[in-house]
C-alpha atoms as a printed R data frame, in Angstrom:
    type eleno elety resid chain resno       x       y       z
1   ATOM     1    CA   ALA     A     1 124.346   9.331  -7.169
2   ATOM     2    CA   VAL     A     2 126.869  11.826  -5.894
3   ATOM     3    CA   CYS     A     3 128.436  14.649  -7.881
4   ATOM     4    CA   ILE     A     4 131.669  16.016  -6.394
5   ATOM     5    CA   TYR     A     5 132.737  19.479  -7.492
6   ATOM     6    CA   PHE     A     6 136.455  20.175  -7.120
7   ATOM     7    CA   GLY     A     7 137.954  23.638  -6.728
8   ATOM     8    CA   SER     A     8 141.357  25.282  -6.469
9   ATOM     9    CA   TRP     A     9 140.355  28.797  -5.544
10  ATOM    10    CA   PHE     A    10 143.368  30.990  -4.971
11  ATOM    11    CA   THR     A    11 144.328  34.449  -6.200
12  ATOM    12    CA   ARG     A    12 147.742  35.960  -6.802
13  ATOM    13    CA   LYS     A    13 146.717  39.588  -6.509
14  ATOM    14    CA   ALA     A    14 143.587  41.697  -6.312
15  ATOM    15    CA   GLY     A    15 141.510  41.387  -9.463
16  ATOM    16    CA   SER     A    16 143.471  38.402 -10.802
17  ATOM    17    CA   LEU     A    17 141.655  35.090 -10.446
18  ATOM    18    CA   ILE     A    18 143.777  31.956 -10.607
19  ATOM    19    CA   GLY     A    19 142.013  28.647 -11.282
20  ATOM    20    CA   LEU     A    20 138.500  30.089 -11.126
21  ATOM    21    CA   SER     A    21 137.182  29.892 -14.652
22  ATOM    22    CA   CYS     A    22 133.700  29.085 -13.320
23  ATOM    23    CA   TRP     A    23 133.373  32.358 -11.346
24  ATOM    24    CA   PRO     A    24 131.054  34.255 -13.785
25  ATOM    25    CA   ARG     A    25 128.830  31.201 -14.279
26  ATOM    26    CA   LEU     A    26 128.546  30.605 -10.533
27  ATOM    27    CA   LEU     A    27 127.662  34.227  -9.898
28  ATOM    28    CA   ARG     A    28 124.810  33.993 -12.379
29  ATOM    29    CA   GLN     A    29 123.638  30.611 -11.173
30  ATOM    30    CA   ARG     A    30 124.135  30.728  -7.377
31  ATOM    31    CA   GLN     A    31 122.269  27.414  -6.997
32  ATOM    32    CA   PRO     A    32 124.636  24.710  -8.286
33  ATOM    33    CA   CYS     A    33 122.992  21.905  -6.279
34  ATOM    34    CA   ARG     A    34 119.509  22.585  -7.585
35  ATOM    35    CA   THR     A    35 120.736  22.983 -11.168
36  ATOM    36    CA   PHE     A    36 122.672  19.705 -11.102
37  ATOM    37    CA   ARG     A    37 119.743  17.815  -9.612
38  ATOM    38    CA   LYS     A    38 117.382  19.238 -12.245
39  ATOM    39    CA   TYR     A    39 119.350  17.575 -15.027
40  ATOM    40    CA   ALA     A    40 120.527  14.508 -13.083
41  ATOM    41    CA   MET     A    41 117.168  13.263 -11.822
42  ATOM    42    CA   SER     A    42 115.820  10.205 -13.584
43  ATOM    43    CA   PRO     A    43 112.100  10.157 -14.481
44  ATOM    44    CA   GLY     A    44 111.958   6.575 -13.230
45  ATOM    45    CA   LEU     A    45 112.576   7.535  -9.623
46  ATOM    46    CA   GLY     A    46 108.939   8.325  -8.935
47  ATOM    47    CA   ASP     A    47 108.082  10.728  -6.165
48  ATOM    48    CA   LYS     A    48 111.386  10.548  -4.323
49  ATOM    49    CA   GLU     A    49 112.846  13.831  -3.173
50  ATOM    50    CA   PRO     A    50 116.008  14.947  -5.043
51  ATOM    51    CA   SER     A    51 118.050  14.737  -1.834
52  ATOM    52    CA   GLN     A    52 117.267  11.013  -1.670
53  ATOM    53    CA   CYS     A    53 118.503  10.382  -5.196
54  ATOM    54    CA   VAL     A    54 121.291  12.867  -5.937
55  ATOM    55    CA   LYS     A    55 123.655  14.533  -3.496
56  ATOM    56    CA   VAL     A    56 126.137  17.227  -4.454
57  ATOM    57    CA   ALA     A    57 129.451  17.561  -2.635
58  ATOM    58    CA   VAL     A    58 132.316  20.021  -3.026
59  ATOM    59    CA   ARG     A    59 135.982  19.722  -2.107
60  ATOM    60    CA   CYS     A    60 138.625  22.416  -2.289
61  ATOM    61    CA   ARG     A    61 142.234  21.290  -2.220
62  ATOM    62    CA   PRO     A    62 144.930  23.032  -0.134
63  ATOM    63    CA   PRO     A    63 147.267  25.492  -1.891
64  ATOM    64    CA   SER     A    64 150.059  23.900  -3.922
65  ATOM    65    CA   HIS     A    65 153.762  24.558  -3.387
66  ATOM    66    CA   LYS     A    66 153.738  26.821  -6.445
67  ATOM    67    CA   GLU     A    67 150.826  28.831  -5.105
68  ATOM    68    CA   LEU     A    68 152.462  29.167  -1.707
69  ATOM    69    CA   SER     A    69 155.751  30.309  -3.247
70  ATOM    70    CA   ASN     A    70 153.830  32.936  -5.236
71  ATOM    71    CA   ASN     A    71 152.196  34.200  -2.028
72  ATOM    72    CA   GLU     A    72 148.731  33.487  -3.414
73  ATOM    73    CA   LEU     A    73 145.824  33.844  -1.024
74  ATOM    74    CA   SER     A    74 142.661  31.785  -0.665
75  ATOM    75    CA   ILE     A    75 139.406  33.442  -1.738
76  ATOM    76    CA   VAL     A    76 137.132  30.654  -0.496
77  ATOM    77    CA   GLU     A    77 135.519  30.040   2.891
78  ATOM    78    CA   MET     A    78 134.032  26.616   3.589
79  ATOM    79    CA   ASN     A    79 131.532  25.629   6.264
80  ATOM    80    CA   GLU     A    80 131.895  21.864   6.392
81  ATOM    81    CA   ALA     A    81 129.048  19.364   6.354
82  ATOM    82    CA   PHE     A    82 129.536  15.620   5.930
83  ATOM    83    CA   GLY     A    83 125.986  14.624   5.001
84  ATOM    84    CA   HIS     A    84 125.190  12.792   8.232
85  ATOM    85    CA   ASP     A    85 122.202  15.035   8.959
86  ATOM    86    CA   ASP     A    86 119.934  17.475   7.137
87  ATOM    87    CA   ASN     A    87 122.282  20.426   7.619
88  ATOM    88    CA   GLN     A    88 123.841  21.644   4.381
89  ATOM    89    CA   GLY     A    89 127.343  23.008   4.069
90  ATOM    90    CA   GLN     A    90 128.191  26.351   2.580
91  ATOM    91    CA   VAL     A    91 130.893  27.676   0.272
92  ATOM    92    CA   ILE     A    92 131.593  31.409   0.143
93  ATOM    93    CA   LEU     A    93 133.621  32.884  -2.719
94  ATOM    94    CA   ASN     A    94 135.086  36.329  -2.137
95  ATOM    95    CA   ASP     A    95 135.887  38.613  -5.050
96  ATOM    96    CA   PRO     A    96 139.522  39.708  -4.534
97  ATOM    97    CA   GLY     A    97 138.805  42.922  -6.396
98  ATOM    98    CA   ASP     A    98 135.860  43.798  -4.143
99  ATOM    99    CA   HIS     A    99 133.677  44.385  -7.197
100 ATOM   100    CA   GLU     A   100 131.073  41.798  -6.199
101 ATOM   101    CA   GLU     A   101 129.449  40.787  -2.944
102 ATOM   102    CA   PRO     A   102 130.615  37.408  -1.600
103 ATOM   103    CA   ALA     A   103 128.870  34.593  -3.470
104 ATOM   104    CA   LYS     A   104 127.339  31.971  -1.169
105 ATOM   105    CA   PHE     A   105 126.436  28.444  -2.247
106 ATOM   106    CA   ALA     A   106 124.765  25.603  -0.344
107 ATOM   107    CA   PHE     A   107 125.858  21.994  -0.892
108 ATOM   108    CA   ASP     A   108 124.719  18.719   0.650
109 ATOM   109    CA   ILE     A   109 128.315  17.903   1.564
110 ATOM   110    CA   VAL     A   110 131.262  20.291   1.943
111 ATOM   111    CA   PHE     A   111 134.818  19.082   2.540
112 ATOM   112    CA   GLY     A   112 137.318  21.606   3.898
113 ATOM   113    CA   LEU     A   113 141.003  21.934   3.061
114 ATOM   114    CA   SER     A   114 142.205  19.535   5.783
115 ATOM   115    CA   VAL     A   115 139.650  16.742   5.303
116 ATOM   116    CA   HIS     A   116 140.984  13.170   5.486
117 ATOM   117    CA   GLN     A   117 140.507  10.660   2.680
118 ATOM   118    CA   SER     A   118 138.707   8.346   5.114
119 ATOM   119    CA   GLN     A   119 136.075  11.018   5.827
120 ATOM   120    CA   ILE     A   120 135.364  11.475   2.134
121 ATOM   121    CA   TYR     A   121 134.835   7.740   1.792
122 ATOM   122    CA   GLU     A   122 132.483   7.660   4.779
123 ATOM   123    CA   SER     A   123 130.407  10.517   3.344
124 ATOM   124    CA   VAL     A   124 130.429   9.561  -0.343
125 ATOM   125    CA   GLY     A   125 131.859   6.119  -1.113
126 ATOM   126    CA   ARG     A   126 130.278   3.919   1.563
127 ATOM   127    CA   PRO     A   127 126.677   5.216   1.116
128 ATOM   128    CA   ALA     A   128 126.896   4.615  -2.639
129 ATOM   129    CA   LEU     A   129 128.273   1.104  -2.096
130 ATOM   130    CA   LEU     A   130 125.641   0.114   0.466
131 ATOM   131    CA   LYS     A   131 122.834   1.285  -1.839
132 ATOM   132    CA   THR     A   132 124.050  -1.091  -4.553
133 ATOM   133    CA   PHE     A   133 123.435  -3.998  -2.150
134 ATOM   134    CA   GLU     A   134 119.857  -2.742  -1.863
135 ATOM   135    CA   GLY     A   135 119.430  -2.959  -5.637
136 ATOM   136    CA   TYR     A   136 120.129   0.640  -6.654
137 ATOM   137    CA   ASN     A   137 122.679   1.839  -9.190
138 ATOM   138    CA   GLY     A   138 125.476   3.810  -7.578
139 ATOM   139    CA   THR     A   139 127.327   6.600  -9.373
140 ATOM   140    CA   ILE     A   140 130.058   8.955  -8.198
141 ATOM   141    CA   PHE     A   141 130.726  11.740 -10.698
142 ATOM   142    CA   ALA     A   142 133.894  13.793 -10.134
143 ATOM   143    CA   TYR     A   143 133.894  17.189 -11.850
144 ATOM   144    CA   GLY     A   144 136.516  19.930 -11.793
145 ATOM   145    CA   GLN     A   145 139.403  21.570 -13.598
146 ATOM   146    CA   THR     A   146 142.832  20.013 -14.000
147 ATOM   147    CA   GLY     A   147 144.883  19.906 -10.824
148 ATOM   148    CA   SER     A   148 141.911  20.328  -8.499
149 ATOM   149    CA   GLY     A   149 142.096  16.860  -6.919
150 ATOM   150    CA   LYS     A   150 139.762  14.541  -8.839
151 ATOM   151    CA   SER     A   151 142.252  11.685  -9.303
152 ATOM   152    CA   TRP     A   152 143.619  12.151  -5.786
153 ATOM   153    CA   THR     A   153 140.142  11.851  -4.295
154 ATOM   154    CA   MET     A   154 139.080   8.876  -6.390
155 ATOM   155    CA   VAL     A   155 142.400   6.946  -6.411
156 ATOM   156    CA   GLY     A   156 144.709   8.545  -3.847
157 ATOM   157    CA   ALA     A   157 147.939   6.856  -2.690
158 ATOM   158    CA   LEU     A   158 148.891   4.036  -0.314
159 ATOM   159    CA   GLY     A   159 147.755   3.421   3.238
160 ATOM   160    CA   GLU     A   160 145.522   6.044   4.833
161 ATOM   161    CA   LEU     A   161 145.816   8.169   1.678
162 ATOM   162    CA   ARG     A   162 143.761   5.655  -0.343
163 ATOM   163    CA   GLY     A   163 140.978   7.247  -2.347
164 ATOM   164    CA   ILE     A   164 137.341   6.292  -2.785
165 ATOM   165    CA   THR     A   165 137.859   3.576  -5.412
166 ATOM   166    CA   PRO     A   166 140.321   1.312  -3.520
167 ATOM   167    CA   ARG     A   167 138.283   1.687  -0.337
168 ATOM   168    CA   VAL     A   168 135.104   0.696  -2.195
169 ATOM   169    CA   ASN     A   169 136.899  -2.332  -3.661
170 ATOM   170    CA   GLU     A   170 137.964  -3.467  -0.201
171 ATOM   171    CA   GLU     A   171 134.584  -3.099   1.490
172 ATOM   172    CA   LEU     A   172 132.782  -4.554  -1.532
173 ATOM   173    CA   PHE     A   173 134.303  -7.986  -0.999
174 ATOM   174    CA   GLN     A   174 133.882  -7.721   2.766
175 ATOM   175    CA   LYS     A   175 130.146  -7.239   2.251
176 ATOM   176    CA   ILE     A   176 130.023 -10.110  -0.228
177 ATOM   177    CA   ALA     A   177 131.711 -12.408   2.305
178 ATOM   178    CA   GLU     A   178 129.142 -11.429   4.958
179 ATOM   179    CA   GLU     A   179 126.179 -12.206   2.679
180 ATOM   180    CA   GLN     A   180 127.652 -15.133   0.763
181 ATOM   181    CA   GLY     A   181 125.246 -17.654   2.256
182 ATOM   182    CA   SER     A   182 122.045 -15.802   1.337
183 ATOM   183    CA   ARG     A   183 122.871 -14.419  -2.098
184 ATOM   184    CA   LYS     A   184 125.244 -15.010  -4.988
185 ATOM   185    CA   PHE     A   185 127.382 -12.235  -6.414
186 ATOM   186    CA   LEU     A   186 129.219 -11.630  -9.665
187 ATOM   187    CA   VAL     A   187 131.743  -8.777  -9.785
188 ATOM   188    CA   MET     A   188 132.882  -7.655 -13.233
189 ATOM   189    CA   CYS     A   189 135.198  -4.795 -14.062
190 ATOM   190    CA   SER     A   190 135.450  -2.628 -17.164
191 ATOM   191    CA   PHE     A   191 137.596   0.476 -17.516
192 ATOM   192    CA   PHE     A   192 137.613   2.916 -20.403
193 ATOM   193    CA   GLU     A   193 138.480   6.517 -21.119
194 ATOM   194    CA   ILE     A   194 137.037   9.197 -23.367
195 ATOM   195    CA   TYR     A   195 139.918  11.067 -24.975
196 ATOM   196    CA   ASN     A   196 139.317  13.686 -27.665
197 ATOM   197    CA   GLU     A   197 135.723  12.406 -27.935
198 ATOM   198    CA   ILE     A   198 136.959   8.864 -28.675
199 ATOM   199    CA   ILE     A   199 136.398   5.857 -26.375
200 ATOM   200    CA   PHE     A   200 139.423   3.652 -25.624
201 ATOM   201    CA   ASP     A   201 139.434   0.376 -23.694
202 ATOM   202    CA   LEU     A   202 141.994   0.656 -20.883
203 ATOM   203    CA   LEU     A   203 141.949  -3.056 -20.024
204 ATOM   204    CA   ASN     A   204 142.633  -4.085 -23.627
205 ATOM   205    CA   PRO     A   205 144.630  -1.163 -25.049
206 ATOM   206    CA   VAL     A   206 145.636  -0.917 -28.685
207 ATOM   207    CA   SER     A   207 149.285  -0.385 -29.578
208 ATOM   208    CA   ASP     A   208 148.498   2.429 -32.018
209 ATOM   209    CA   ARG     A   209 145.391   4.461 -31.234
210 ATOM   210    CA   SER     A   210 145.455   6.153 -34.627
211 ATOM   211    CA   LYS     A   211 144.625   2.807 -36.282
212 ATOM   212    CA   LEU     A   212 141.458   2.371 -34.253
213 ATOM   213    CA   GLY     A   213 139.601   4.998 -36.235
214 ATOM   214    CA   GLY     A   214 136.600   6.137 -34.248
215 ATOM   215    CA   GLY     A   215 137.359   3.967 -31.229
216 ATOM   216    CA   LEU     A   216 134.678   1.938 -29.443
217 ATOM   217    CA   GLN     A   217 131.030   2.716 -30.086
218 ATOM   218    CA   ILE     A   218 128.154   3.446 -27.736
219 ATOM   219    CA   LYS     A   219 125.071   1.313 -28.429
220 ATOM   220    CA   GLU     A   220 121.600   0.958 -26.950
221 ATOM   221    CA   HIS     A   221 119.929  -2.404 -26.359
222 ATOM   222    CA   PRO     A   222 116.201  -2.800 -25.586
223 ATOM   223    CA   VAL     A   223 117.020  -4.958 -22.531
224 ATOM   224    CA   MET     A   224 120.605  -4.088 -21.567
225 ATOM   225    CA   GLY     A   225 120.160  -0.379 -22.111
226 ATOM   226    CA   ILE     A   226 123.130   1.778 -23.086
227 ATOM   227    CA   TYR     A   227 126.469  -0.009 -23.359
228 ATOM   228    CA   VAL     A   228 129.890   0.245 -25.035
229 ATOM   229    CA   LYS     A   229 130.258  -2.294 -27.822
230 ATOM   230    CA   ASP     A   230 133.261  -4.681 -27.581
231 ATOM   231    CA   LEU     A   231 134.320  -3.256 -24.213
232 ATOM   232    CA   THR     A   232 136.368  -5.727 -22.144
233 ATOM   233    CA   GLU     A   233 134.678  -7.001 -18.973
234 ATOM   234    CA   ILE     A   234 136.730  -9.174 -16.602
235 ATOM   235    CA   VAL     A   235 135.440 -11.131 -13.607
236 ATOM   236    CA   ALA     A   236 137.116 -10.216 -10.294
237 ATOM   237    CA   ASP     A   237 136.890 -12.690  -7.403
238 ATOM   238    CA   ASP     A   238 138.783 -10.606  -4.834
239 ATOM   239    CA   LYS     A   239 139.971  -7.059  -4.203
240 ATOM   240    CA   THR     A   240 143.537  -7.875  -5.313
241 ATOM   241    CA   LYS     A   241 142.368  -8.868  -8.798
242 ATOM   242    CA   LEU     A   242 140.248  -5.738  -9.024
243 ATOM   243    CA   GLU     A   243 143.077  -3.469  -7.901
244 ATOM   244    CA   GLU     A   244 145.459  -5.064 -10.406
245 ATOM   245    CA   MET     A   245 143.063  -4.337 -13.253
246 ATOM   246    CA   LEU     A   246 142.546  -0.747 -12.164
247 ATOM   247    CA   GLU     A   247 146.292  -0.179 -11.809
248 ATOM   248    CA   SER     A   248 146.883  -1.693 -15.244
249 ATOM   249    CA   GLY     A   249 144.181   0.482 -16.787
250 ATOM   250    CA   SER     A   250 145.467   3.623 -15.079
251 ATOM   251    CA   ARG     A   251 148.889   3.098 -16.668
252 ATOM   252    CA   ASN     A   252 147.233   3.140 -20.092
253 ATOM   253    CA   ARG     A   253 145.475   6.473 -19.583
254 ATOM   254    CA   ALA     A   254 146.424   9.548 -21.558
255 ATOM   255    CA   VAL     A   255 148.415  11.962 -19.369
256 ATOM   256    CA   ALA     A   256 150.282  15.172 -20.109
257 ATOM   257    CA   SER     A   257 151.882  18.074 -18.293
258 ATOM   258    CA   THR     A   258 149.895  21.272 -17.806
259 ATOM   259    CA   MET     A   259 150.591  24.517 -15.958
260 ATOM   260    CA   MET     A   260 148.335  23.276 -13.138
261 ATOM   261    CA   ASN     A   261 149.456  19.632 -12.981
262 ATOM   262    CA   ALA     A   262 152.656  17.921 -14.174
263 ATOM   263    CA   THR     A   263 150.893  14.551 -14.646
264 ATOM   264    CA   SER     A   264 147.383  15.614 -15.540
265 ATOM   265    CA   SER     A   265 144.875  13.007 -16.721
266 ATOM   266    CA   ARG     A   266 143.870  14.299 -20.124
267 ATOM   267    CA   SER     A   267 140.761  12.148 -20.450
268 ATOM   268    CA   HIS     A   268 137.531  11.211 -18.704
269 ATOM   269    CA   SER     A   269 137.588   7.674 -17.293
270 ATOM   270    CA   ILE     A   270 134.749   5.337 -16.294
């Protein structure tokens, strides 16, 4: 599993933090990787080291046009590391008011401001995909405030700006084609969002969400484990079918304008 923290760390003037609501918590904690692993580790993983099971990455987006026009300055320094070796990356947060010493944090993977989408896929998406072919569950958890780049990293745009999800979809079926003779594969897609603590099916949306009451329900089965009752699951036999479903589901997501993002996703999607 990989957790990606997203940041937009810029300041307009000394003592005024813009987009850094996590600053006090980070100063107290100072070990975000270790804390995340402590709660993310599964007891069923045996004696494996945390670094073999959970990796924590961080990405900081470049300044926006609004931030540049306001002459806001960056307060973050990033020493990149792409996870190809045992060297960890480092993020340094500087207090613009000079009231605190610079806060330093170590992460397994650190992406700088100018990182390419392809590099993020090589460091995060491909390893998770390849592990699924070895029989492990693969999870990529994107965490960060609105406007910090979660949707851009996971979905992206066309061509070389594609995000992790479309790149995974493409290589998924390439790997299946390579191993088609030795194993059989079944690819199924579900897509839902959690909006205001209510679960909505994005592949089978309702016309009026207010009539759905409490939305879909989370259940636990002794064999299947935890699942979402009545959630739509559709078989995909190629990347085009999968991309069509994801595009259709994305259009059904709840979005709204915020001060940080004009088309902010107002829900969590899985």
